[in-house]
XYZ file of C-alpha atoms in Angstrom:
72
model
C 8.544 34.690 -0.554
C 8.339 33.554 -4.658
C 6.218 30.822 -5.551
C 7.385 27.501 -5.942
C 7.215 26.926 -9.472
C 4.289 25.128 -11.000
C 3.721 21.367 -12.188
C 1.320 20.367 -15.043
C -0.034 16.906 -13.234
C -1.576 16.097 -16.292
C 2.034 15.811 -18.124
C 3.814 14.066 -15.516
C 0.168 11.560 -15.604
C 1.118 11.383 -19.433
C 5.052 10.847 -19.507
C 4.808 8.130 -16.682
C 1.798 6.554 -18.361
C 3.967 6.197 -21.769
C 7.120 5.275 -20.046
C 5.894 2.563 -18.683
C 4.457 1.633 -22.544
C 0.486 1.723 -21.653
C -2.328 3.590 -23.345
C -5.187 5.264 -20.731
C -7.552 2.423 -20.843
C -4.747 0.413 -19.939
C -3.796 2.224 -17.516
C -7.743 2.659 -16.605
C -7.679 -1.570 -16.452
C -4.592 -1.266 -13.851
C -5.734 1.890 -12.042
C -9.820 1.328 -11.567
C -10.284 4.529 -13.263
C -12.133 4.900 -16.388
C -10.460 5.703 -19.652
C -12.495 9.180 -20.218
C -11.189 10.076 -16.779
C -7.591 9.001 -17.221
C -8.193 11.664 -20.579
C -9.717 14.159 -18.197
C -6.257 14.284 -15.469
C -3.824 14.480 -18.717
C -5.865 17.618 -19.564
C -5.521 18.682 -15.956
C -9.347 19.002 -15.571
C -11.008 18.653 -12.096
C -10.330 15.316 -10.854
C -10.707 14.329 -6.841
C -8.004 13.322 -4.698
C -9.082 9.557 -4.549
C -8.348 9.289 -8.339
C -5.085 10.849 -8.458
C -4.258 8.580 -5.840
C -5.259 5.759 -7.644
C -3.649 6.537 -11.071
C -0.438 7.159 -8.781
C -0.474 3.905 -7.517
C -0.394 1.974 -10.598
C 1.980 4.186 -12.337
C 4.607 3.343 -9.158
C 4.231 7.044 -7.904
C 3.494 8.772 -4.784
C 1.323 11.542 -3.638
C 3.351 14.164 -1.312
C 1.825 17.383 0.300
C 4.876 19.824 1.138
C 4.564 22.701 3.356
C 5.627 26.369 1.590
C 7.584 27.216 4.343
C 4.477 29.271 5.983
C 3.142 28.343 9.954
C 0.294 25.897 9.466
């Protein structure tokens, strides 16, 4: 079975932020996450799932976990 296509999460967040016309600081205010943390997310550095969820919620995005087709 081939590996699923990897998605650059930081690029997705950055693109959604820019689509809204927001700066990193504005997204930080709307999500309750600091601007430096927004920058870390966009640079694909390690952050918690809770932080990602706050940012996604502010951007109107959802997080979804999918089974790779393997038995769980």
